[in-house]
PDB file of C-alpha atoms in Angstrom:
ATOM      1  CA  MET J   1       6.722  93.724  47.177  1.00 40.00           C
ATOM      2  CA  LYS J   2       5.190  97.180  46.811  1.00 43.00           C
ATOM      3  CA  THR J   3       7.166  99.554  44.749  1.00 46.00           C
ATOM      4  CA  ASP J   4       7.323 103.062  46.475  1.00 50.00           C
ATOM      5  CA  LEU J   5       7.171 105.652  43.513  1.00 48.00           C
ATOM      6  CA  THR J   6       7.892 108.545  45.684  1.00 45.00           C
ATOM      7  CA  PRO J   7      10.932 107.725  47.935  1.00 49.00           C
ATOM      8  CA  ASP J   8      12.677 110.684  49.837  1.00 51.00           C
ATOM      9  CA  TYR J   9      10.026 113.151  48.796  1.00 46.00           C
ATOM     10  CA  PRO J  10       7.635 114.784  51.270  1.00 49.00           C
ATOM     11  CA  GLU J  11       3.964 114.491  50.375  1.00 51.00           C
ATOM     12  CA  SER J  12       3.794 118.273  50.005  1.00 53.00           C
ATOM     13  CA  ASP J  13       6.036 118.137  47.029  1.00 61.00           C
ATOM     14  CA  PRO J  14       4.148 116.025  44.325  1.00 83.00           C
ATOM     15  CA  LEU J  15       6.541 116.858  41.510  1.00 90.00           C
ATOM     16  CA  ARG J  16       9.766 114.963  40.557  1.00 93.00           C
ATOM     17  CA  GLU J  17      12.374 115.729  37.967  1.00 96.00           C
ATOM     18  CA  LEU J  18      12.755 113.221  35.290  1.00 96.00           C
ATOM     19  CA  ARG J  19      15.714 113.210  33.007  1.00 97.00           C
ATOM     20  CA  ILE J  20      14.898 112.064  29.372  1.00 96.00           C
ATOM     21  CA  VAL J  21      17.336 109.857  27.399  1.00 96.00           C
ATOM     22  CA  LEU J  22      17.295 108.112  24.278  1.00 94.00           C
ATOM     23  CA  ALA J  23      18.366 104.493  23.766  1.00 92.00           C
ATOM     24  CA  GLY J  24      17.825 102.839  20.576  1.00 87.00           C
ATOM     25  CA  SER J  25      14.255 103.578  19.539  1.00 87.00           C
ATOM     26  CA  ARG J  26      13.083 104.006  23.214  1.00 91.00           C
ATOM     27  CA  LYS J  27      12.514 107.307  25.024  1.00 95.00           C
ATOM     28  CA  LEU J  28      13.511 106.636  28.617  1.00 96.00           C
ATOM     29  CA  GLY J  29      13.268 108.498  31.940  1.00 96.00           C
ATOM     30  CA  ILE J  30      15.510 108.430  34.839  1.00 97.00           C
ATOM     31  CA  PHE J  31      14.704 110.368  37.969  1.00 96.00           C
ATOM     32  CA  ALA J  32      17.220 113.200  38.350  1.00 95.00           C
ATOM     33  CA  ASP J  33      18.025 112.358  41.859  1.00 95.00           C
ATOM     34  CA  ALA J  34      19.351 108.878  40.775  1.00 96.00           C
ATOM     35  CA  ILE J  35      21.787 110.411  38.309  1.00 96.00           C
ATOM     36  CA  GLU J  36      25.377 111.460  39.548  1.00 95.00           C
ATOM     37  CA  ALA J  37      26.915 112.508  36.395  1.00 95.00           C
ATOM     38  CA  ILE J  38      26.552 112.447  32.580  1.00 95.00           C
ATOM     39  CA  ALA J  39      29.741 111.939  30.516  1.00 95.00           C
ATOM     40  CA  ASP J  40      30.834 111.806  26.961  1.00 93.00           C
ATOM     41  CA  TRP J  41      31.351 108.239  25.645  1.00 92.00           C
ATOM     42  CA  ARG J  42      34.170 106.140  26.526  1.00 90.00           C
ATOM     43  CA  THR J  43      34.633 102.642  25.386  1.00 92.00           C
ATOM     44  CA  PRO J  44      34.124 100.338  28.314  1.00 94.00           C
ATOM     45  CA  THR J  45      36.889  97.691  29.146  1.00 95.00           C
ATOM     46  CA  PRO J  46      35.005  94.264  28.448  1.00 94.00           C
ATOM     47  CA  LEU J  47      34.351  91.973  31.409  1.00 93.00           C
ATOM     48  CA  PRO J  48      34.898  88.205  30.684  1.00 92.00           C
ATOM     49  CA  LYS J  49      31.862  86.137  30.725  1.00 89.00           C
ATOM     50  CA  ALA J  50      29.579  89.058  31.589  1.00 91.00           C
ATOM     51  CA  PRO J  51      25.864  89.075  30.725  1.00 90.00           C
ATOM     52  CA  ARG J  52      24.845  90.438  27.351  1.00 87.00           C
ATOM     53  CA  ALA J  53      23.650  93.716  28.949  1.00 90.00           C
ATOM     54  CA  VAL J  54      26.984  94.410  30.543  1.00 92.00           C
ATOM     55  CA  LEU J  55      29.255  96.328  28.184  1.00 93.00           C
ATOM     56  CA  GLY J  56      32.216  96.583  30.590  1.00 94.00           C
ATOM     57  CA  VAL J  57      33.625  99.095  33.029  1.00 96.00           C
ATOM     58  CA  VAL J  58      34.763 102.656  32.831  1.00 96.00           C
ATOM     59  CA  CYS J  59      36.197 105.244  35.153  1.00 95.00           C
ATOM     60  CA  ILE J  60      34.219 108.465  35.530  1.00 94.00           C
ATOM     61  CA  HIS J  61      35.084 111.063  38.136  1.00 90.00           C
ATOM     62  CA  GLY J  62      37.420 108.690  39.912  1.00 91.00           C
ATOM     63  CA  ARG J  63      34.777 105.842  40.161  1.00 93.00           C
ATOM     64  CA  MET J  64      34.890 102.523  38.385  1.00 95.00           C
ATOM     65  CA  LEU J  65      31.358 101.892  36.965  1.00 96.00           C
ATOM     66  CA  THR J  66      29.776  98.975  35.296  1.00 95.00           C
ATOM     67  CA  VAL J  67      28.250 100.252  31.979  1.00 95.00           C
ATOM     68  CA  LEU J  68      25.003  98.508  31.042  1.00 94.00           C
ATOM     69  CA  ASP J  69      23.524  98.495  27.541  1.00 92.00           C
ATOM     70  CA  VAL J  70      20.074  99.616  28.427  1.00 90.00           C
ATOM     71  CA  VAL J  71      18.773  98.498  24.965  1.00 89.00           C
ATOM     72  CA  ALA J  72      19.982  95.016  25.561  1.00 89.00           C
ATOM     73  CA  LEU J  73      18.532  94.972  29.145  1.00 89.00           C
ATOM     74  CA  LEU J  74      15.100  96.105  28.050  1.00 86.00           C
ATOM     75  CA  SER J  75      15.086  93.915  24.919  1.00 81.00           C
ATOM     76  CA  GLU J  76      15.378  90.852  27.350  1.00 60.00           C
ATOM     77  CA  GLU J  77      12.843  92.185  29.743  1.00 53.00           C
ATOM     78  CA  VAL J  78      10.152  92.944  27.192  1.00 48.00           C
ATOM     79  CA  GLY J  79      11.083  90.307  24.642  1.00 40.00           C
ATOM     80  CA  VAL J  80      11.515  92.756  21.639  1.00 38.00           C
ATOM     81  CA  ALA J  81      14.697  93.065  19.770  1.00 37.00           C
ATOM     82  CA  LEU J  82      15.868  96.696  19.902  1.00 35.00           C
ATOM     83  CA  SER J  83      18.779  97.966  18.004  1.00 37.00           C
ATOM     84  CA  LYS J  84      21.180 100.880  18.193  1.00 40.00           C
ATOM     85  CA  PRO J  85      20.976 103.597  15.515  1.00 39.00           C
ATOM     86  CA  SER J  86      22.631 102.525  12.284  1.00 38.00           C
ATOM     87  CA  ASN J  87      24.748 105.763  12.334  1.00 42.00           C
ATOM     88  CA  PRO J  88      27.873 104.806  14.187  1.00 48.00           C
ATOM     89  CA  SER J  89      28.910 108.421  14.335  1.00 49.00           C
ATOM     90  CA  SER J  90      25.916 109.431  16.532  1.00 55.00           C
ATOM     91  CA  PRO J  91      27.092 110.727  19.798  1.00 58.00           C
ATOM     92  CA  LEU J  92      26.868 108.436  22.716  1.00 87.00           C
ATOM     93  CA  SER J  93      26.844 109.197  26.383  1.00 92.00           C
ATOM     94  CA  ILE J  94      27.303 107.418  29.772  1.00 94.00           C
ATOM     95  CA  VAL J  95      24.780 108.264  32.526  1.00 95.00           C
ATOM     96  CA  ALA J  96      26.508 107.488  35.905  1.00 95.00           C
ATOM     97  CA  LEU J  97      23.961 106.519  38.544  1.00 95.00           C
ATOM     98  CA  ARG J  98      24.153 107.095  42.274  1.00 93.00           C
ATOM     99  CA  GLY J  99      24.154 104.119  44.620  1.00 86.00           C
ATOM    100  CA  ASP J 100      26.103 101.050  45.849  1.00 85.00           C
ATOM    101  CA  GLU J 101      26.146  99.159  42.710  1.00 88.00           C
ATOM    102  CA  GLN J 102      28.468 101.583  40.837  1.00 93.00           C
ATOM    103  CA  LEU J 103      26.417 101.528  37.621  1.00 95.00           C
ATOM    104  CA  ALA J 104      26.226 103.620  34.388  1.00 96.00           C
ATOM    105  CA  LEU J 105      23.959 103.333  31.412  1.00 95.00           C
ATOM    106  CA  ALA J 106      25.048 103.558  27.784  1.00 94.00           C
ATOM    107  CA  VAL J 107      22.616 105.898  25.986  1.00 94.00           C
ATOM    108  CA  ASP J 108      22.422 107.399  22.476  1.00 93.00           C
ATOM    109  CA  SER J 109      21.615 110.954  23.753  1.00 93.00           C
ATOM    110  CA  VAL J 110      20.607 112.843  26.866  1.00 95.00           C
ATOM    111  CA  GLY J 111      17.632 115.253  26.482  1.00 94.00           C
ATOM    112  CA  GLU J 112      15.789 117.576  28.710  1.00 95.00           C
ATOM    113  CA  THR J 113      14.658 117.249  32.361  1.00 95.00           C
ATOM    114  CA  ILE J 114      10.999 117.470  33.011  1.00 95.00           C
ATOM    115  CA  ALA J 115       8.822 117.680  36.021  1.00 94.00           C
ATOM    116  CA  ILE J 116       6.198 115.049  36.436  1.00 94.00           C
ATOM    117  CA  ALA J 117       3.567 114.747  39.099  1.00 91.00           C
ATOM    118  CA  THR J 118       3.707 111.335  40.930  1.00 84.00           C
ATOM    119  CA  ASP J 119       0.214 110.560  39.748  1.00 87.00           C
ATOM    120  CA  GLU J 120       1.265 110.792  36.088  1.00 91.00           C
ATOM    121  CA  LEU J 121       3.549 107.640  36.410  1.00 90.00           C
ATOM    122  CA  GLN J 122       1.511 104.586  35.438  1.00 90.00           C
ATOM    123  CA  ALA J 123       3.072 101.740  37.332  1.00 86.00           C
ATOM    124  CA  ALA J 124       4.712  98.834  35.329  1.00 79.00           C
ATOM    125  CA  LYS J 125       2.779  95.653  34.826  1.00 76.00           C
ATOM    126  CA  SER J 126       5.505  93.547  36.619  1.00 71.00           C
ATOM    127  CA  GLU J 127       7.025  94.734  39.889  1.00 68.00           C
ATOM    128  CA  GLY J 128      10.749  94.359  40.620  1.00 68.00           C
ATOM    129  CA  GLY J 129      11.989  94.785  37.097  1.00 83.00           C
ATOM    130  CA  PRO J 130      13.989  97.496  35.464  1.00 91.00           C
ATOM    131  CA  ILE J 131      10.840  99.360  34.314  1.00 92.00           C
ATOM    132  CA  LEU J 132       9.174 101.512  37.084  1.00 93.00           C
ATOM    133  CA  GLY J 133       6.383 102.730  34.854  1.00 92.00           C
ATOM    134  CA  VAL J 134       5.391 104.900  31.905  1.00 94.00           C
ATOM    135  CA  VAL J 135       4.687 108.588  31.625  1.00 95.00           C
ATOM    136  CA  HIS J 136       2.828 110.053  28.630  1.00 93.00           C
ATOM    137  CA  ARG J 137       3.950 113.627  27.443  1.00 91.00           C
ATOM    138  CA  ASP J 138       3.356 115.408  24.302  1.00 87.00           C
ATOM    139  CA  GLY J 139       1.945 112.329  22.561  1.00 89.00           C
ATOM    140  CA  ALA J 140       5.045 110.183  23.395  1.00 90.00           C
ATOM    141  CA  SER J 141       5.452 107.400  25.931  1.00 93.00           C
ATOM    142  CA  ILE J 142       8.437 107.701  28.248  1.00 95.00           C
ATOM    143  CA  THR J 143       9.501 104.450  29.876  1.00 94.00           C
ATOM    144  CA  VAL J 144      10.698 105.288  33.483  1.00 95.00           C
ATOM    145  CA  LEU J 145      13.547 103.105  34.720  1.00 95.00           C
ATOM    146  CA  ASN J 146      13.891 101.754  38.139  1.00 92.00           C
ATOM    147  CA  ALA J 147      17.457 102.570  39.081  1.00 92.00           C
ATOM    148  CA  ALA J 148      17.470 100.244  42.050  1.00 91.00           C
ATOM    149  CA  GLU J 149      16.656  97.137  40.036  1.00 91.00           C
ATOM    150  CA  LEU J 150      18.857  97.753  36.810  1.00 92.00           C
ATOM    151  CA  PHE J 151      21.826  95.615  38.128  1.00 90.00           C
ATOM    152  CA  ALA J 152      19.767  92.772  39.400  1.00 89.00           C
ATOM    153  CA  SER J 153      17.917  92.601  36.033  1.00 88.00           C
ATOM    154  CA  ALA J 154      21.365  92.729  34.150  1.00 86.00           C
ATOM    155  CA  ILE J 155      22.824  89.652  36.022  1.00 83.00           C
ATOM    156  CA  ARG J 156      19.501  87.681  36.527  1.00 77.00           C
ATOM    157  CA  GLY J 157      20.211  84.073  36.237  1.00 52.00           C
ATOM    158  CA  ARG J 158      24.017  84.488  36.867  1.00 53.00           C
ATOM    159  CA  GLU J 159      26.003  84.460  40.109  1.00 47.00           C
ATOM    160  CA  ARG J 160      26.553  87.939  41.342  1.00 47.00           C
ATOM    161  CA  ARG J 161      29.725  87.516  43.259  1.00 50.00           C
ATOM    162  CA  ARG J 162      32.424  85.027  43.073  1.00 50.00           C
ATOM    163  CA  ARG J 163      31.986  82.066  45.340  1.00 50.00           C
ATOM    164  CA  ARG J 164      34.569  81.596  47.996  1.00 51.00           C
ATOM    165  CA  PHE J 165      35.451  78.084  49.198  1.00 49.00           C
TER     166      PHE J 165
END
């Protein structure tokens, strides 16, 4: 499966806006057109038997959203244990994503929006995962998330919907 890095953008517009967020020790990027809203932290209502990366559900702007712990999701994907900051008073945010999956991401902080050229994005080593690629900016690596694959990655190995008999 080939991943299209420039969906819904004409070839005459080579720049895309990337919103920077911090989660654990990682600097992550989410394309701005995939973000519906950014909200202050609300404690999600836990879901029984949910995968480790699913924190629970919250209501933001009248939508019930499944909140994913992006640190846990990426630590499973790359095999490295990432941790939340030791300061529990640090402000957390919820990034509500657009789309049919009704998802949101728990992040430590939301940063600036930068414009990147499509050729700056170095594709991820494995296709179909939550990581779309990496952008290098100002001496730092920004891991760009693939919003379309986040839910599938969070529930990998588990039944997505309840079976009906």
